[in-house]
């Protein structure tokens, strides 16, 4: 019977071209419903042919094992947001004055206000100057009070901060009076760490495995995140921030790779969306904790303590069976699958495990050069890189725009973080209904709309301050802040959808490397925005945001759809991904049986 069925299938496949030519000659119109049916039949056939999909169904699509795996990503996601945006809260503005404690030798009972009044020169408006002091003189206190001091110089003995309510990096390392430029350095250093970490951890995750890469990144969060609280110099602080940024991007790459290869279609999307929701929760928690803590070192101590329980991941985190199989470790892959089935209280049929054998080549080898050699993969990677660059550039440009408007530091972090959670949950609905490609297009289109609206709003510096009365100006500023926030939320949702799409577009053998290249493009866009937005005219950054958002929206249509498709494992499969569905629709539509 099996031989007869195979013979019939052969005959149908041989007759398909003839039937197709006959229908084309007759001008037979293809209906949309027939194409959708054929697409679904193709999806079912593909899933049946994928041994890993059959095994995951036998293991349990979303049982206790998978739920535990998703829950393990929550705490690291919160900590990643905590350490990623901590720089914004450790540079609390402080007003410095020169340290003039020399006068206490002749007037030990002077109050701080009297000391400053006698030893600090004043500006024309009567305010004390922050970076100048009167030079010491060998007089007694009465002479100084009577005659006053005349000779001024820059601060010689450091600075004091009498009005400071919090201990920040500014008064810790005296980043004042010509050193203000150092306040922008940590952001650039952090983005440079993301840039390098994207490449390093992408290669590590594909070469060593998802499990060791996650452990290495978590170890970095513990050492360099918690250890930042004990640095004794500004340069050491920069080094720790550089190192922790690599851990943040390393965890993002390795955890998304692991979730993509363990979970099936809709559960995979839900897991990545939940992880990004907890990332937004981490931003809100960081804002609340930073508002209450009086010392910047306490911020890193509080944020680093929850990282220590993550050491337990050594014993409870699984490796990806797909990656093990691609590396020729069939025995280890079977052991991991059997363990997952036992946790889910399922039994894997013996014939399914027996089918899990090495491919024709004993071990599937791949390198980063395949992104250039494989034509289809090269095209997809270039498009993904361009879209990631535009998303990141626009997102950080809007953040800088919010900062220029003088919005409260705590508001501009907490409010978008709160709004991101429902936006990401809406993405979950979109992904189920219209797929990855169109969900990405919808999210990017919203970003385009908000950027265009922002382009036509008057500038705060030029328009709002000159208008009377002041109430309409304040109202217009609120509208501008709302539009920027909605743009940030749309771009955050876009990044979440695109992370999922990127992970599904790249084959297993190069999945982490592909995510690393995508993160590299994202970090490059962030660095470009940080270095250029501050140096351009007021209208140009918003105009560039519109252009980049439109470019990203246009390029998103060049990417293939991956919904309801099994993740590709080899380069041979990925090279056909772009035309797979269309070709199969044409072949099946030509069959008499259909």
Coordinates of C-alpha atoms in Angstrom, one line a residue:
X1 CA 0.0 0.0 0.0
X2 CA 2.8 2.4 0.9
X3 CA 4.5 1.7 -2.5
X4 CA 1.3 2.3 -4.3
X5 CA 0.7 5.6 -2.6
X6 CA 4.3 6.7 -3.4
X7 CA 3.8 5.8 -7.0
X8 CA 0.6 7.9 -7.2
X9 CA 2.4 10.8 -5.6
X10 CA 5.1 10.5 -8.3
X11 CA 2.6 10.5 -11.0
X12 CA 0.9 13.6 -9.6
X13 CA 4.2 15.5 -9.4
X14 CA 5.0 14.5 -13.0
X15 CA 1.6 15.6 -14.3
X16 CA 1.7 18.9 -12.4
X17 CA 3.7 20.9 -15.1
X18 CA 1.4 19.6 -17.8
X19 CA -1.7 20.6 -15.8
X20 CA -0.3 24.0 -15.0
X21 CA 0.4 24.7 -18.7
X22 CA -3.1 23.5 -19.6
X23 CA -4.7 25.9 -17.0
X24 CA -2.5 28.8 -18.0
X25 CA -3.5 28.3 -21.7
X26 CA -7.1 28.3 -20.7
X27 CA -6.7 31.4 -18.5
X28 CA -7.8 29.7 -15.4
X29 CA -8.1 32.3 -12.6
X30 CA -6.7 31.3 -9.2
X31 CA -9.0 32.3 -6.3
X32 CA -7.6 33.9 -3.1
X33 CA -9.2 31.3 -0.9
X34 CA -7.5 28.5 -2.9
X35 CA -4.2 30.1 -2.4
X36 CA -4.7 30.4 1.3
X37 CA -5.7 26.8 1.5
X38 CA -2.6 25.7 -0.4
X39 CA -0.5 27.8 1.8
X40 CA -1.9 26.1 4.9
X41 CA -1.4 22.7 3.3
X42 CA 2.2 23.6 2.7
X43 CA 2.6 24.6 6.3
X44 CA 1.1 21.3 7.5
X45 CA 3.4 19.3 5.2
X46 CA 6.4 21.2 6.3
X47 CA 5.7 20.7 9.9
X48 CA 5.1 17.0 9.4
X49 CA 8.5 16.7 7.6
X50 CA 10.3 18.5 10.5
X51 CA 11.5 15.8 12.9
X52 CA 12.1 18.4 15.7
X53 CA 8.5 19.7 15.4
X54 CA 7.2 16.2 15.8
X55 CA 9.4 15.7 18.8
X56 CA 8.4 18.9 20.4
X57 CA 4.7 18.0 20.0
X58 CA 5.5 14.7 21.6
X59 CA 7.4 16.4 24.4
X60 CA 4.5 18.8 25.0
X61 CA 4.1 22.1 23.1
X62 CA 3.9 24.3 26.2
X63 CA 4.1 22.1 29.2
X64 CA 5.7 22.6 32.6
X65 CA 9.2 22.5 31.1
X66 CA 8.5 25.2 28.6
X67 CA 6.7 27.4 31.1
X68 CA 9.6 27.1 33.5
X69 CA 12.0 28.0 30.7
X70 CA 10.0 31.2 29.9
X71 CA 9.8 32.1 33.6
X72 CA 13.6 31.8 33.9
X73 CA 14.0 34.7 31.5
X74 CA 12.0 37.2 33.6
X75 CA 14.5 38.2 36.2
X76 CA 17.5 38.6 33.8
X77 CA 15.2 40.7 31.5
X78 CA 14.4 43.1 34.5
X79 CA 18.1 43.3 35.4
X80 CA 19.1 44.0 31.8
X81 CA 16.8 47.0 31.7
X82 CA 18.1 48.0 35.2
X83 CA 21.8 48.0 34.1
X84 CA 21.2 49.4 30.6
X85 CA 19.5 52.7 31.7
X86 CA 21.3 53.1 35.1
X87 CA 23.6 55.8 33.6
X88 CA 20.7 58.2 33.3
X89 CA 20.2 58.3 37.0
X90 CA 23.7 58.6 38.4
X91 CA 24.4 62.1 36.9
X92 CA 22.1 64.1 39.1
X93 CA 22.6 67.8 38.4
X94 CA 24.8 69.5 41.1
X95 CA 25.8 73.1 41.5
X96 CA 29.6 73.2 42.4
X97 CA 31.5 75.8 44.3
X98 CA 35.3 76.0 44.8
X99 CA 36.5 74.5 48.0
X100 CA 37.7 77.5 50.0
X101 CA 38.3 75.9 53.4
X102 CA 41.5 77.9 53.8
X103 CA 39.5 80.7 55.3
X104 CA 38.5 78.4 58.2
X105 CA 42.1 78.7 59.5
X106 CA 41.4 82.4 60.4
X107 CA 37.6 82.1 60.9
X108 CA 36.8 78.6 62.3
X109 CA 33.3 79.6 63.3
X110 CA 32.1 80.8 59.9
X111 CA 29.0 79.2 58.6
X112 CA 29.0 77.7 55.1
X113 CA 27.1 80.6 53.7
X114 CA 29.5 83.1 55.2
X115 CA 32.5 81.2 53.9
X116 CA 31.1 81.2 50.4
X117 CA 30.1 84.9 50.6
X118 CA 33.7 85.9 51.5
X119 CA 35.7 83.7 49.2
X120 CA 33.6 83.2 46.0
X121 CA 33.2 86.1 43.5
X122 CA 29.8 87.1 42.2
X123 CA 28.4 87.5 38.8
X124 CA 26.8 90.8 37.5
X125 CA 23.4 89.5 38.6
X126 CA 24.6 88.8 42.2
X127 CA 24.8 85.0 42.0
X128 CA 27.9 83.2 43.2
X129 CA 30.3 82.0 40.4
X130 CA 30.7 78.2 40.3
X131 CA 34.3 77.8 38.9
X132 CA 36.2 80.7 40.4
X133 CA 37.5 81.6 43.8
X134 CA 39.5 84.3 45.6
X135 CA 43.1 83.5 46.2
X136 CA 44.2 83.1 49.9
X137 CA 45.8 86.1 51.6
X138 CA 47.8 86.3 54.9
X139 CA 45.2 88.5 56.6
X140 CA 43.1 88.1 59.7
X141 CA 39.3 87.7 59.4
X142 CA 38.5 91.3 60.3
X143 CA 40.7 92.6 57.5
X144 CA 39.2 90.2 55.0
X145 CA 35.6 91.3 56.0
X146 CA 36.6 95.0 55.9
X147 CA 38.6 95.2 52.7
X148 CA 37.4 92.1 50.8
X149 CA 39.4 90.0 48.4
X150 CA 40.2 90.8 44.8
X151 CA 42.5 88.3 43.1
X152 CA 40.6 85.4 41.5
X153 CA 41.7 82.0 40.1
X154 CA 40.2 78.7 39.1
X155 CA 39.4 76.2 41.8
X156 CA 42.7 74.8 43.3
X157 CA 41.5 72.5 46.1
X158 CA 38.5 70.8 44.5
X159 CA 34.8 71.6 44.9
X160 CA 32.0 71.5 47.4
X161 CA 28.3 70.9 46.7
X162 CA 26.3 72.6 49.4
X163 CA 22.9 72.2 47.7
X164 CA 23.3 68.6 46.8
X165 CA 20.5 66.3 48.0
X166 CA 21.9 63.1 46.4
X167 CA 25.4 61.7 46.0
X168 CA 25.9 61.3 42.2
X169 CA 28.9 60.6 40.0
X170 CA 29.2 64.4 39.4
X171 CA 30.1 65.2 43.0
X172 CA 31.8 61.8 43.5
X173 CA 34.4 62.4 40.7
X174 CA 34.0 66.2 40.3
X175 CA 32.8 66.2 36.7
X176 CA 32.4 70.0 36.7
X177 CA 34.1 73.1 35.5
X178 CA 35.4 71.9 32.2
X179 CA 34.7 68.2 32.8
X180 CA 31.0 68.3 31.9
X181 CA 31.7 66.6 28.6
X182 CA 32.5 63.4 30.6
X183 CA 28.9 63.1 31.5
X184 CA 28.1 62.0 27.9
X185 CA 30.9 59.5 27.8
X186 CA 29.2 56.6 29.6
X187 CA 26.4 56.4 27.0
X188 CA 28.9 56.2 24.1
X189 CA 31.0 53.6 26.0
X190 CA 27.9 51.5 26.8
X191 CA 26.8 51.6 23.1
X192 CA 30.3 50.7 22.1
X193 CA 30.1 47.7 24.4
X194 CA 26.8 46.7 22.8
X195 CA 28.5 47.0 19.4
X196 CA 31.4 44.7 20.3
X197 CA 29.4 42.3 22.5
X198 CA 27.0 41.7 19.6
X199 CA 29.7 40.2 17.5
X200 CA 31.5 38.4 20.4
X201 CA 28.5 36.8 22.0
X202 CA 26.9 36.0 18.6
X203 CA 30.0 33.9 17.8
X204 CA 30.2 32.4 21.3
X205 CA 26.6 31.4 21.3
X206 CA 26.9 29.6 18.0
X207 CA 30.2 27.9 18.7
X208 CA 29.9 27.0 22.4
X209 CA 26.1 26.7 22.7
X210 CA 23.2 28.7 24.1
X211 CA 23.6 27.3 27.7
X212 CA 27.2 28.5 28.3
X213 CA 26.6 31.8 26.6
X214 CA 23.7 32.6 28.9
X215 CA 25.7 31.6 31.9
X216 CA 28.6 33.7 30.8
X217 CA 26.4 36.8 30.3
X218 CA 24.7 36.3 33.7
X219 CA 28.1 36.0 35.3
X220 CA 29.0 39.3 33.7
X221 CA 25.8 40.9 35.1
X222 CA 26.8 39.7 38.6
X223 CA 30.5 40.8 38.4
X224 CA 30.3 44.0 36.5
X225 CA 26.7 45.1 37.4
X226 CA 27.0 44.6 41.1
X227 CA 30.7 45.5 41.1
X228 CA 30.0 48.9 39.7
X229 CA 29.0 50.0 43.2
X230 CA 32.6 49.6 44.4
X231 CA 34.6 51.5 41.7
X232 CA 37.0 54.2 42.9
X233 CA 37.6 56.1 39.7
X234 CA 35.6 57.4 36.8
X235 CA 37.7 55.4 34.3
X236 CA 37.1 52.2 36.2
X237 CA 33.4 53.1 36.1
X238 CA 33.5 53.3 32.3
X239 CA 35.3 50.0 32.1
X240 CA 32.6 48.3 34.2
X241 CA 29.8 49.8 32.1
X242 CA 31.6 48.7 28.9
X243 CA 31.7 45.1 30.3
X244 CA 28.1 45.0 31.6
X245 CA 26.8 46.2 28.2
X246 CA 28.3 43.2 26.6
X247 CA 26.6 41.0 29.1
X248 CA 23.3 42.7 28.4
X249 CA 23.4 42.1 24.7
X250 CA 24.9 38.6 25.2
X251 CA 21.9 37.6 27.3
X252 CA 19.5 39.0 24.8
X253 CA 21.1 37.1 21.9
X254 CA 21.5 33.7 23.7
X255 CA 18.1 33.7 25.4
X256 CA 16.2 34.5 22.3
X257 CA 18.1 31.8 20.4
X258 CA 17.2 29.3 23.1
X259 CA 13.5 30.3 23.2
X260 CA 13.2 30.2 19.4
X261 CA 14.6 26.6 19.3
X262 CA 12.6 25.2 22.3
X263 CA 9.2 26.7 21.6
X264 CA 6.8 26.4 18.8
X265 CA 5.3 29.2 16.7
X266 CA 2.7 31.0 18.9
X267 CA 4.4 30.1 22.2
X268 CA 7.7 31.4 20.8
X269 CA 6.1 34.8 20.1
X270 CA 4.4 34.9 23.5
X271 CA 7.7 34.1 25.3
X272 CA 9.7 36.9 23.5
X273 CA 6.9 39.4 24.0
X274 CA 6.7 38.6 27.8
X275 CA 10.5 38.9 28.1
X276 CA 10.3 42.4 26.6
X277 CA 7.4 43.3 28.9
X278 CA 9.5 42.4 31.9
X279 CA 12.3 44.6 30.3
X280 CA 9.8 47.5 30.4
X281 CA 8.9 46.6 34.0
X282 CA 12.6 46.8 34.8
X283 CA 12.8 50.3 33.4
X284 CA 9.9 51.4 35.6
X285 CA 11.4 49.7 38.7
X286 CA 14.7 51.4 38.1
X287 CA 13.0 54.8 37.9
X288 CA 11.2 54.3 41.2
X289 CA 14.3 52.9 43.0
X290 CA 16.5 55.7 41.7
X291 CA 14.0 58.3 42.9
X292 CA 14.1 57.0 46.4
X293 CA 17.8 56.2 46.9
X294 CA 20.1 59.0 48.0
X295 CA 23.4 57.5 46.7
X296 CA 24.4 56.2 43.3
X297 CA 26.3 53.3 44.7
X298 CA 23.1 52.0 46.4
X299 CA 21.5 51.9 43.1
X300 CA 23.9 49.4 41.8
X301 CA 23.9 47.4 45.0
X302 CA 20.1 47.1 45.0
X303 CA 20.1 46.2 41.3
X304 CA 23.0 43.7 41.6
X305 CA 21.7 41.7 44.6
X306 CA 18.9 39.9 42.6
X307 CA 21.6 38.7 40.2
X308 CA 23.2 36.3 42.6
X309 CA 20.3 33.8 42.6
X310 CA 20.9 33.5 38.9
X311 CA 23.9 31.2 39.7
X312 CA 21.3 28.4 40.1
X313 CA 20.8 28.5 36.3
X314 CA 23.9 26.3 36.1
X315 CA 21.7 23.3 37.2
X316 CA 18.2 24.2 35.8
X317 CA 18.8 25.7 32.4
X318 CA 18.6 23.4 29.4
X319 CA 20.6 23.4 26.2
X320 CA 19.0 23.7 22.8
X321 CA 18.4 20.3 21.2
X322 CA 18.4 21.8 17.7
X323 CA 21.9 23.3 18.3
X324 CA 23.1 20.0 19.7
X325 CA 21.8 18.2 16.6
X326 CA 23.5 20.6 14.3
X327 CA 26.8 20.1 16.1
X328 CA 26.5 16.3 15.8
X329 CA 25.7 15.7 19.5
X330 CA 22.7 13.4 18.9
X331 CA 23.0 11.6 22.2
X332 CA 22.9 14.8 24.2
X333 CA 20.0 16.1 22.2
X334 CA 18.0 12.9 22.9
X335 CA 18.8 13.2 26.6
X336 CA 17.6 16.8 26.8
X337 CA 14.4 15.9 25.0
X338 CA 13.7 13.0 27.2
X339 CA 14.3 15.1 30.3
X340 CA 11.8 17.7 29.0
X341 CA 9.3 15.0 28.3
X342 CA 9.7 13.6 31.8
X343 CA 9.1 17.1 33.3
X344 CA 5.9 17.5 31.2
X345 CA 4.9 13.9 32.1
X346 CA 4.9 12.8 28.5
X347 CA 6.4 9.8 26.7
X348 CA 8.3 10.2 23.4
X349 CA 7.6 7.3 21.0
X350 CA 10.7 5.3 20.3
X351 CA 10.3 5.6 16.5
X352 CA 10.5 9.5 16.8
X353 CA 13.7 9.3 18.7
X354 CA 15.1 6.7 16.3
X355 CA 14.4 9.2 13.4
X356 CA 16.6 11.8 15.1
X357 CA 19.9 11.0 13.3
X358 CA 22.8 13.0 12.0
X359 CA 22.3 14.8 8.7
X360 CA 24.1 13.6 5.6
X361 CA 27.1 15.6 6.7
X362 CA 28.1 14.5 10.2
X363 CA 28.3 18.0 11.6
X364 CA 26.7 21.1 10.0
X365 CA 29.5 23.6 9.7
X366 CA 29.0 27.3 9.2
X367 CA 30.8 30.6 9.7
X368 CA 30.1 34.3 9.6
X369 CA 31.4 34.3 6.0
X370 CA 28.3 32.4 5.0
X371 CA 26.4 35.6 5.4
X372 CA 28.3 36.8 2.3
X373 CA 28.5 33.5 0.4
X374 CA 24.9 32.5 0.7
X375 CA 23.0 34.8 -1.7
X376 CA 19.6 34.6 0.0
X377 CA 21.0 34.9 3.5
X378 CA 23.1 37.9 2.4
X379 CA 20.0 39.7 1.1
X380 CA 18.0 39.0 4.2
X381 CA 20.9 40.1 6.5
X382 CA 21.4 43.4 4.6
X383 CA 17.7 44.3 4.8
X384 CA 17.6 43.3 8.5
X385 CA 20.7 45.4 9.3
X386 CA 19.2 48.5 7.5
X387 CA 15.9 48.1 9.3
X388 CA 17.6 47.6 12.7
X389 CA 19.8 50.7 12.1
X390 CA 16.8 52.9 11.3
X391 CA 14.8 51.6 14.3
X392 CA 17.6 52.3 16.8
X393 CA 18.5 55.6 15.3
X394 CA 14.9 56.9 15.4
X395 CA 14.3 55.5 18.9
X396 CA 17.4 57.2 20.5
X397 CA 16.8 60.4 18.6
X398 CA 13.4 60.7 20.1
X399 CA 14.8 60.0 23.6
X400 CA 17.3 62.9 23.0
X401 CA 14.5 65.1 21.8
X402 CA 12.6 64.4 25.0
X403 CA 15.6 65.4 27.0
X404 CA 16.0 68.7 25.1
X405 CA 12.4 69.6 26.0
X406 CA 13.4 69.6 29.7
X407 CA 11.0 66.8 30.7
X408 CA 11.7 65.4 34.1
X409 CA 14.2 62.5 34.1
X410 CA 11.9 60.2 36.1
X411 CA 8.8 61.0 33.9
X412 CA 10.6 60.3 30.6
X413 CA 11.6 56.8 31.7
X414 CA 8.6 55.7 33.7
X415 CA 5.8 56.9 31.4
X416 CA 7.0 55.2 28.2
X417 CA 7.9 52.0 30.2
X418 CA 4.3 51.8 31.6
X419 CA 2.8 52.4 28.1
X420 CA 5.1 49.7 26.5
X421 CA 3.4 46.8 28.3
X422 CA -0.1 47.2 26.8
X423 CA 1.5 48.0 23.4
X424 CA 3.5 44.8 23.5
X425 CA 0.5 42.8 24.5
X426 CA -1.3 44.2 21.4
X427 CA 1.6 43.0 19.3
X428 CA 0.8 39.5 20.5
X429 CA -2.7 39.8 19.0
X430 CA -1.3 41.2 15.7
X431 CA 1.3 38.4 15.4
X432 CA -1.5 35.8 15.6
X433 CA -3.8 37.5 13.1
X434 CA -1.5 38.9 10.4
X435 CA 1.9 37.3 10.9
X436 CA 5.4 38.7 11.5
X437 CA 5.9 40.6 8.3
X438 CA 2.7 42.7 8.5
X439 CA 2.9 43.2 12.2
X440 CA 6.4 44.7 11.7
X441 CA 5.0 46.9 8.9
X442 CA 2.1 48.1 11.1
X443 CA 4.3 49.0 14.0
X444 CA 6.8 50.8 11.8
X445 CA 3.9 52.6 10.1
X446 CA 2.7 53.9 13.5
X447 CA 6.3 55.2 14.1
X448 CA 6.3 57.0 10.8
X449 CA 2.9 58.7 11.6
X450 CA 4.2 60.0 15.0
X451 CA 7.5 61.2 13.5
X452 CA 5.6 63.1 10.8
X453 CA 3.3 64.6 13.4
X454 CA 6.3 65.7 15.4
X455 CA 7.9 67.3 12.4
X456 CA 5.0 69.7 12.0
X457 CA 4.8 70.7 15.6
X458 CA 6.5 74.0 16.5
X459 CA 9.9 74.0 18.1
X460 CA 10.0 74.6 21.9
X461 CA 13.1 76.8 21.6
X462 CA 11.8 79.0 18.8
X463 CA 8.1 79.1 19.2
X464 CA 6.8 78.2 22.6
X465 CA 8.9 80.6 24.6
X466 CA 7.9 83.6 22.6
X467 CA 4.2 83.0 22.6
X468 CA 1.7 84.6 24.8
X469 CA -0.2 83.7 26.9
X470 CA 1.9 80.9 28.5
X471 CA -0.9 78.3 28.9
X472 CA -1.1 77.4 25.2
X473 CA 2.6 77.0 25.1
X474 CA 2.6 74.6 28.0
X475 CA -0.3 72.7 26.4
X476 CA 1.6 72.5 23.1
X477 CA 4.7 71.2 24.9
X478 CA 2.5 68.5 26.5
X479 CA 1.3 67.4 23.1
X480 CA 4.9 67.2 21.8
X481 CA 5.8 65.1 24.8
X482 CA 2.9 62.8 24.2
X483 CA 3.7 62.4 20.5
X484 CA 7.4 61.6 21.3
X485 CA 6.2 59.0 23.9
X486 CA 3.9 57.3 21.4
X487 CA 6.7 57.2 18.9
X488 CA 9.0 55.6 21.4
X489 CA 6.4 53.0 22.3
X490 CA 5.7 52.2 18.6
X491 CA 9.5 51.7 18.1
X492 CA 9.8 49.5 21.2
X493 CA 7.0 47.3 19.9
X494 CA 8.7 47.3 16.5
X495 CA 11.9 46.1 18.1
X496 CA 10.1 43.3 19.9
X497 CA 8.4 42.0 16.7
X498 CA 11.6 42.3 14.7
X499 CA 13.6 40.4 17.3
X500 CA 11.2 37.5 16.8
X501 CA 11.3 37.9 13.1
X502 CA 15.1 38.0 12.9
X503 CA 15.5 34.9 15.1
X504 CA 13.2 33.0 12.7
X505 CA 14.8 34.2 9.5
X506 CA 18.3 32.9 10.4
X507 CA 19.0 29.2 10.4
X508 CA 20.0 27.4 13.6
X509 CA 23.7 27.0 12.7
X510 CA 24.0 30.8 12.5
X511 CA 21.0 32.1 14.5
X512 CA 23.0 33.7 17.3
X513 CA 25.5 35.2 14.9
X514 CA 22.6 36.7 12.8
X515 CA 21.1 38.2 16.0
X516 CA 24.5 39.5 16.8
X517 CA 24.8 41.3 13.5
X518 CA 21.3 42.7 13.9
X519 CA 22.3 44.0 17.4
X520 CA 25.5 45.4 15.9
X521 CA 23.4 47.4 13.4
X522 CA 21.1 48.5 16.2
X523 CA 24.1 49.7 18.4
X524 CA 25.5 51.5 15.4
X525 CA 22.3 53.4 14.9
X526 CA 22.2 54.4 18.6
X527 CA 25.8 55.6 18.5
X528 CA 25.1 57.6 15.3
X529 CA 22.1 59.3 16.9
X530 CA 24.1 60.1 20.1
X531 CA 27.0 61.6 18.2
X532 CA 25.0 63.6 15.5
X533 CA 21.7 64.7 17.0
X534 CA 23.4 67.1 19.4
X535 CA 25.4 68.7 16.7
X536 CA 22.6 69.4 14.2
X537 CA 20.0 72.1 13.9
X538 CA 16.8 71.7 15.8
X539 CA 14.6 70.6 12.9
X540 CA 17.0 68.2 11.3
X541 CA 16.9 65.4 13.9
X542 CA 13.1 65.1 13.6
X543 CA 13.4 65.2 9.8
X544 CA 16.0 62.5 9.9
X545 CA 13.7 60.4 12.2
X546 CA 11.0 60.7 9.6
X547 CA 13.3 59.7 6.7
X548 CA 14.8 56.7 8.6
X549 CA 11.3 55.5 9.8
X550 CA 10.0 55.6 6.2
X551 CA 13.1 53.8 4.9
X552 CA 12.7 51.1 7.6
X553 CA 9.0 50.8 6.7
X554 CA 9.7 50.3 3.0
X555 CA 12.5 47.8 3.6
X556 CA 10.3 45.7 5.9
X557 CA 8.3 44.5 2.9
X558 CA 11.4 42.8 1.4
X559 CA 11.6 40.3 4.2
X560 CA 9.8 36.9 3.9
X561 CA 7.0 35.7 6.2
X562 CA 7.9 33.2 8.9
X563 CA 4.7 32.6 10.7
X564 CA 3.5 29.0 10.9
X565 CA 6.9 27.9 9.5
X566 CA 9.4 25.7 11.3
X567 CA 12.7 27.3 12.1
X568 CA 15.3 26.4 9.5
X569 CA 18.4 24.5 10.6
X570 CA 20.7 24.5 7.7
X571 CA 21.9 27.0 5.1
X572 CA 20.3 25.0 2.3
X573 CA 16.8 25.5 3.8
X574 CA 17.3 29.2 4.5
X575 CA 18.4 29.9 0.9
X576 CA 15.0 28.8 -0.3
X577 CA 13.0 30.6 2.4
X578 CA 12.2 33.6 0.3
X579 CA 10.4 31.7 -2.5
X580 CA 9.3 28.5 -0.7
X581 CA 5.7 29.4 -0.2
X582 CA 5.1 31.0 -3.6
X583 CA 6.7 28.1 -5.4
X584 CA 4.6 25.5 -3.6
X585 CA 1.4 27.4 -4.2
X586 CA 2.1 27.4 -7.9
X587 CA 2.9 23.7 -7.9
X588 CA -0.1 22.7 -5.9
X589 CA -2.5 24.9 -7.8
X590 CA -1.6 23.0 -10.9
X591 CA -2.6 19.6 -9.5
X592 CA -5.8 18.0 -10.6
X593 CA -6.4 16.5 -7.2
X594 CA -6.4 19.9 -5.5

